[in-house]
Short mmCIF file of C-alpha atoms in Angstrom, two decimals:
data_model
loop_
_atom_site.label_atom_id
_atom_site.label_comp_id
_atom_site.label_asym_id
_atom_site.label_seq_id
_atom_site.Cartn_x
_atom_site.Cartn_y
_atom_site.Cartn_z
CA MET A 966 0.29 -0.26 0.64
CA LYS A 967 1.25 3.24 -0.51
CA LEU A 968 1.37 5.41 2.16
CA ASN A 969 -0.64 8.81 1.72
CA LEU A 970 1.01 11.34 3.16
CA LYS A 971 0.45 15.26 3.45
CA ASN A 972 4.12 16.14 3.93
CA PRO A 973 6.78 14.35 3.15
CA LEU A 974 8.27 11.37 5.78
CA VAL A 975 11.75 10.12 6.45
CA PHE A 976 12.20 6.92 8.00
CA LEU A 977 16.00 6.93 9.73
CA ASP A 978 18.04 4.59 12.36
CA LEU A 979 21.11 5.22 13.84
CA GLU A 980 24.44 3.04 14.32
CA THR A 981 26.19 4.16 17.87
CA THR A 982 28.58 4.31 20.33
CA GLY A 983 25.95 2.16 23.28
CA ILE A 984 22.50 3.30 24.50
CA ASN A 985 22.50 5.37 26.39
CA ILE A 986 21.06 8.94 25.03
CA VAL A 987 22.97 11.66 27.06
CA THR A 988 26.64 10.07 26.79
CA ASP A 989 26.76 7.95 23.25
CA ARG A 990 26.60 9.87 20.46
CA ILE A 991 25.89 8.36 16.68
CA VAL A 992 28.28 6.41 14.56
CA GLU A 993 25.74 6.01 11.39
CA ILE A 994 23.10 7.65 10.54
CA ALA A 995 21.07 6.50 7.72
CA LEU A 996 17.10 9.39 6.46
CA LEU A 997 14.92 7.87 3.75
CA LYS A 998 12.89 10.71 2.43
CA ILE A 999 9.24 9.61 0.88
CA HIS A 1000 7.67 12.29 -0.91
CA PRO A 1001 4.14 12.49 -0.99
CA ASP A 1002 4.45 12.48 -5.13
CA GLY A 1003 6.42 8.85 -3.08
CA ARG A 1004 9.96 10.13 -4.80
CA GLU A 1005 12.78 9.10 -2.58
CA GLU A 1006 15.46 10.57 -1.13
CA GLU A 1007 18.62 8.36 0.69
CA ARG A 1008 20.91 9.98 3.02
CA ASP A 1009 24.23 7.03 4.51
CA LEU A 1010 26.79 8.83 6.82
CA ARG A 1011 29.17 7.47 8.82
CA ILE A 1012 29.68 10.46 12.10
CA ASN A 1013 33.01 10.04 13.40
CA PRO A 1014 31.63 9.89 17.40
CA GLU A 1015 35.08 11.59 19.41
CA MET A 1016 35.27 8.96 22.04
CA PRO A 1017 35.12 5.18 21.24
CA ILE A 1018 33.38 3.11 20.12
CA PRO A 1019 33.18 0.21 22.13
CA GLU A 1020 33.91 -3.78 20.67
CA HIS A 1021 31.16 -5.80 22.45
CA VAL A 1022 28.78 -2.74 20.45
CA SER A 1023 31.34 -2.90 17.33
CA LYS A 1024 30.95 -6.34 16.82
CA ILE A 1025 26.90 -6.38 17.24
CA HIS A 1026 27.59 -3.21 13.63
CA GLY A 1027 30.57 -4.01 11.94
CA ILE A 1028 31.76 -0.09 12.77
CA TYR A 1029 34.62 0.28 14.29
CA ASP A 1030 37.77 3.42 15.25
CA GLU A 1031 38.68 2.94 12.86
CA ASP A 1032 36.84 3.30 10.08
CA VAL A 1033 34.62 6.99 11.09
CA LYS A 1034 37.98 8.50 12.01
CA ASP A 1035 38.37 10.58 8.74
CA ALA A 1036 34.54 10.55 8.52
CA PRO A 1037 33.31 14.48 9.51
CA THR A 1038 31.69 14.62 12.68
CA PHE A 1039 28.15 15.31 13.96
CA LYS A 1040 28.89 19.03 14.20
CA GLU A 1041 30.27 19.38 10.57
CA VAL A 1042 26.88 17.72 8.88
CA ALA A 1043 24.45 18.68 11.45
CA LYS A 1044 23.05 21.72 9.62
CA THR A 1045 23.04 19.25 5.92
CA LEU A 1046 20.77 16.49 8.60
CA ALA A 1047 18.58 19.59 9.27
CA ASN A 1048 18.62 21.16 6.13
CA PHE A 1049 17.36 17.28 5.04
CA LEU A 1050 14.81 16.61 8.30
CA GLU A 1051 12.72 20.39 7.88
CA GLY A 1052 9.16 19.75 7.36
CA ALA A 1053 9.30 15.73 7.23
CA ASP A 1054 7.75 13.89 9.53
CA LEU A 1055 9.77 10.15 11.01
CA ALA A 1056 9.31 6.82 11.30
CA GLY A 1057 11.03 4.37 12.34
CA PHE A 1058 11.87 0.89 14.48
CA ASN A 1059 11.96 1.81 18.11
CA SER A 1060 12.91 5.42 17.27
CA ASN A 1061 10.28 6.71 19.43
CA ARG A 1062 12.28 5.55 22.55
CA PHE A 1063 15.43 5.49 20.89
CA ASP A 1064 16.68 7.01 17.38
CA ILE A 1065 14.96 10.17 17.91
CA PRO A 1066 15.92 10.90 21.40
CA LEU A 1067 19.89 10.20 21.11
CA LEU A 1068 19.38 12.34 17.82
CA ALA A 1069 17.64 15.76 19.59
CA GLU A 1070 20.67 15.79 22.33
CA GLU A 1071 23.62 15.15 18.82
CA PHE A 1072 21.68 18.27 17.31
CA LEU A 1073 21.22 20.86 20.39
CA ARG A 1074 24.36 19.46 21.99
CA VAL A 1075 26.08 21.80 18.31
CA GLY A 1076 22.99 23.84 19.19
CA VAL A 1077 21.43 23.52 16.14
CA ASP A 1078 17.64 23.60 17.12
CA VAL A 1079 15.35 21.27 15.22
CA ASP A 1080 11.90 22.01 16.37
CA PHE A 1081 10.65 18.08 16.82
CA LYS A 1082 6.96 19.12 18.98
CA LYS A 1083 5.83 20.08 15.24
CA ARG A 1084 6.32 16.88 13.90
CA LYS A 1085 4.39 12.84 13.71
CA PHE A 1086 6.70 10.27 14.77
CA ILE A 1087 6.26 6.29 12.88
CA ASP A 1088 7.78 4.20 15.48
CA VAL A 1089 7.05 1.11 13.20
CA GLN A 1090 8.37 -1.38 16.20
CA ALA A 1091 5.36 -0.51 18.83
CA ILE A 1092 2.47 -1.19 15.62
CA PHE A 1093 4.74 -4.47 15.97
CA HIS A 1094 4.79 -5.08 18.60
CA LYS A 1095 1.23 -3.48 19.58
CA MET A 1096 -0.09 -6.15 16.68
CA GLU A 1097 2.30 -9.08 16.58
CA LYS A 1098 4.88 -8.55 19.41
CA ARG A 1099 8.19 -8.94 17.26
CA THR A 1100 11.75 -7.91 16.48
CA LEU A 1101 12.30 -6.14 12.58
CA ALA A 1102 13.90 -9.45 11.74
CA ALA A 1103 10.75 -11.34 12.60
CA ALA A 1104 8.15 -9.10 10.44
CA PHE A 1105 9.91 -8.26 7.89
CA LYS A 1106 9.80 -12.03 7.93
CA PHE A 1107 5.88 -11.81 8.98
CA TYR A 1108 5.34 -9.22 6.51
CA CYS A 1109 7.17 -8.73 3.39
CA GLN A 1110 7.64 -12.43 3.69
CA GLN A 1111 11.83 -11.96 2.71
CA GLU A 1112 15.03 -12.97 5.35
CA LEU A 1113 16.30 -9.85 6.18
CA VAL A 1114 19.40 -9.84 5.05
CA ASN A 1115 22.69 -7.52 6.35
CA ALA A 1116 20.15 -6.64 9.17
CA HIS A 1117 21.92 -3.57 11.59
CA SER A 1118 23.12 -1.91 8.47
CA ALA A 1119 21.98 1.49 8.85
CA MET A 1120 20.36 1.33 5.41
CA ALA A 1121 19.44 -1.99 5.38
CA ASP A 1122 17.33 -1.89 9.13
CA THR A 1123 15.27 1.54 7.75
CA LYS A 1124 15.14 1.06 3.88
CA ALA A 1125 12.53 -2.50 6.28
CA THR A 1126 11.30 -0.52 8.08
CA TYR A 1127 9.91 1.59 4.93
CA ASP A 1128 9.14 -1.75 3.73
CA VAL A 1129 7.15 -3.19 7.42
CA LEU A 1130 5.43 -0.43 7.27
CA LYS A 1131 3.19 -0.03 3.91
CA ALA A 1132 3.21 -4.56 4.92
CA GLN A 1133 1.70 -2.66 7.58
CA LEU A 1134 -0.58 -1.09 6.37
CA ASP A 1135 -2.43 -3.80 3.91
CA VAL A 1136 -2.30 -6.66 6.35
CA TYR A 1137 -4.57 -4.49 8.73
CA GLU A 1138 -6.80 -2.32 6.29
CA GLU A 1139 -10.05 -3.92 8.32
CA THR A 1140 -8.94 -4.57 11.48
CA VAL A 1141 -10.09 -3.06 14.20
CA TYR A 1142 -7.77 -2.66 17.67
CA GLU A 1143 -9.42 -2.99 21.83
CA ASP A 1144 -7.37 -0.68 23.74
CA ASN A 1145 -6.63 -1.23 27.83
CA LYS A 1146 -10.24 0.99 28.52
CA GLY A 1147 -12.34 -0.97 25.78
CA VAL A 1148 -12.36 1.41 23.11
CA LYS A 1149 -12.73 0.30 19.81
CA THR A 1150 -10.28 1.46 17.06
CA LYS A 1151 -9.68 1.37 13.01
CA PRO A 1152 -5.88 2.42 13.93
CA ILE A 1153 -4.03 1.43 11.15
CA GLN A 1154 -5.36 3.29 8.33
CA ASN A 1155 -2.64 4.87 5.92
CA ASP A 1156 -3.32 8.56 7.73
CA VAL A 1157 0.07 10.22 9.56
CA SER A 1158 -1.04 11.55 12.11
CA ALA A 1159 -3.81 8.05 12.98
CA LEU A 1160 0.04 6.20 12.42
CA SER A 1161 1.52 8.87 15.47
CA GLU A 1162 -1.04 8.29 17.83
CA PHE A 1163 -0.62 4.78 17.06
CA SER A 1164 2.79 3.88 17.52
CA SER A 1165 3.08 5.86 20.48
CA TYR A 1166 3.07 4.29 23.95
CA ASP A 1167 2.84 7.08 26.33
CA ARG A 1168 2.00 10.61 26.71
CA ASN A 1169 5.81 11.52 27.08
CA VAL A 1170 6.20 15.56 26.72
CA ASP A 1171 10.10 15.15 26.38
CA PHE A 1172 11.26 12.37 24.69
CA VAL A 1173 12.76 9.92 27.02
CA GLY A 1174 9.70 9.76 29.69
CA ARG A 1175 11.36 12.35 33.04
CA ILE A 1176 8.81 14.29 31.95
CA VAL A 1177 4.83 13.16 30.80
CA TYR A 1178 1.03 14.76 30.18
CA ASN A 1179 -0.87 13.76 33.14
CA GLU A 1180 -5.16 12.96 32.44
CA ASP A 1181 -6.12 16.39 31.99
CA GLY A 1182 -3.35 17.15 29.79
CA VAL A 1183 -0.83 18.90 32.15
CA GLU A 1184 2.47 18.55 33.15
CA VAL A 1185 3.84 16.65 35.84
CA PHE A 1186 7.04 15.32 36.78
CA ASN A 1187 7.41 11.73 35.78
CA PHE A 1188 9.99 10.60 38.27
CA GLY A 1189 10.81 11.08 42.27
CA LYS A 1190 9.70 12.36 45.07
CA ASN A 1191 7.52 15.36 42.74
CA LYS A 1192 6.11 12.03 40.63
CA GLY A 1193 2.70 13.11 39.87
CA VAL A 1194 3.30 16.95 40.95
CA PRO A 1195 2.80 19.59 37.87
CA VAL A 1196 5.99 20.57 36.84
CA GLU A 1197 4.96 24.17 37.52
CA LYS A 1198 3.86 23.56 40.34
CA VAL A 1199 7.12 22.49 42.25
CA LEU A 1200 8.86 25.10 39.68
CA ARG A 1201 6.88 27.35 41.71
CA GLU A 1202 7.83 26.02 45.11
CA GLN A 1203 10.60 24.66 45.15
CA PRO A 1204 13.09 26.80 43.19
CA GLY A 1205 16.22 25.10 43.97
CA TYR A 1206 14.39 21.35 41.64
CA PHE A 1207 14.96 23.02 38.39
CA GLY A 1208 18.64 24.20 38.93
CA TRP A 1209 19.67 20.84 40.30
CA ILE A 1210 18.18 19.24 36.99
CA ILE A 1211 19.78 21.37 35.14
CA ASN A 1212 23.54 21.04 36.02
CA SER A 1213 22.26 16.87 36.28
CA GLU A 1214 23.16 14.60 33.98
CA PHE A 1215 19.47 14.55 32.74
CA PRO A 1216 19.18 14.81 28.35
CA LEU A 1217 19.86 18.33 26.71
CA TYR A 1218 15.85 18.31 25.14
CA THR A 1219 14.21 17.45 28.94
CA LYS A 1220 16.12 20.88 30.67
CA LYS A 1221 15.20 22.45 26.86
CA VAL A 1222 11.85 21.34 27.89
CA LEU A 1223 11.69 22.07 31.43
CA THR A 1224 13.65 25.93 30.98
CA ALA A 1225 10.97 26.22 28.36
CA ILE A 1226 8.09 25.17 30.41
CA LYS A 1227 9.99 28.17 33.43
CA LEU A 1228 10.40 31.10 30.66
CA ARG A 1229 6.06 31.00 30.37
CA MET A 1230 5.53 31.19 33.93
CA LYS A 1231 7.30 34.69 33.29
CA ASP A 1232 4.38 35.41 30.56
#
């Protein structure tokens, strides 16, 4: 099934030095942009992470320090990548929990401000896990009836994710989904907004879920002693809490969101 798009949709996959969103870095980024008219553009870049790649990680994705020592740093390619992503929604496999948060950190780290909040996010893994609960290789075999060759190659995984989403639209065209409240919907629609909503597990304000929306749509903290307490209430009554977060090892994007809320309170 051809994707029904209003905006370009960029499928992405990252290979990194590890899985810590705050401290790890990108070593390869693959982007596949699908335009509303069906035209496709690809970008596949090796990145010098400016830190050693742990050997056990290199054994997974096959990228070693020697492979990226002459590659550009993220800072050197950040503006080009931001331009490629301009005006596009984003999709990937486990992208809501890993690829997009880590990419946002990389942009913020080098001072390139990409407004991810204006984008829709489709996480193909979330759709797959809610419907079938398996891995990308299994998803590719299940939906596309093919073996995934070169798994953990960024572009192979990116293209496979794109193929899986198109196949999901065909397989679940008539499927009705019942959520945990018993509400029946048809979430697998050829529509980016519907797919984005269905592939989201949470109501995060930041990417990693340190701040979330409660049932009333109010931003609340989602950790520690202030879990469930509105952010604005904490900032008013515990002024030192803001400084503690800003000066601690929280993701840059979490700090950006918290700062925006604090500034909004002054208006």
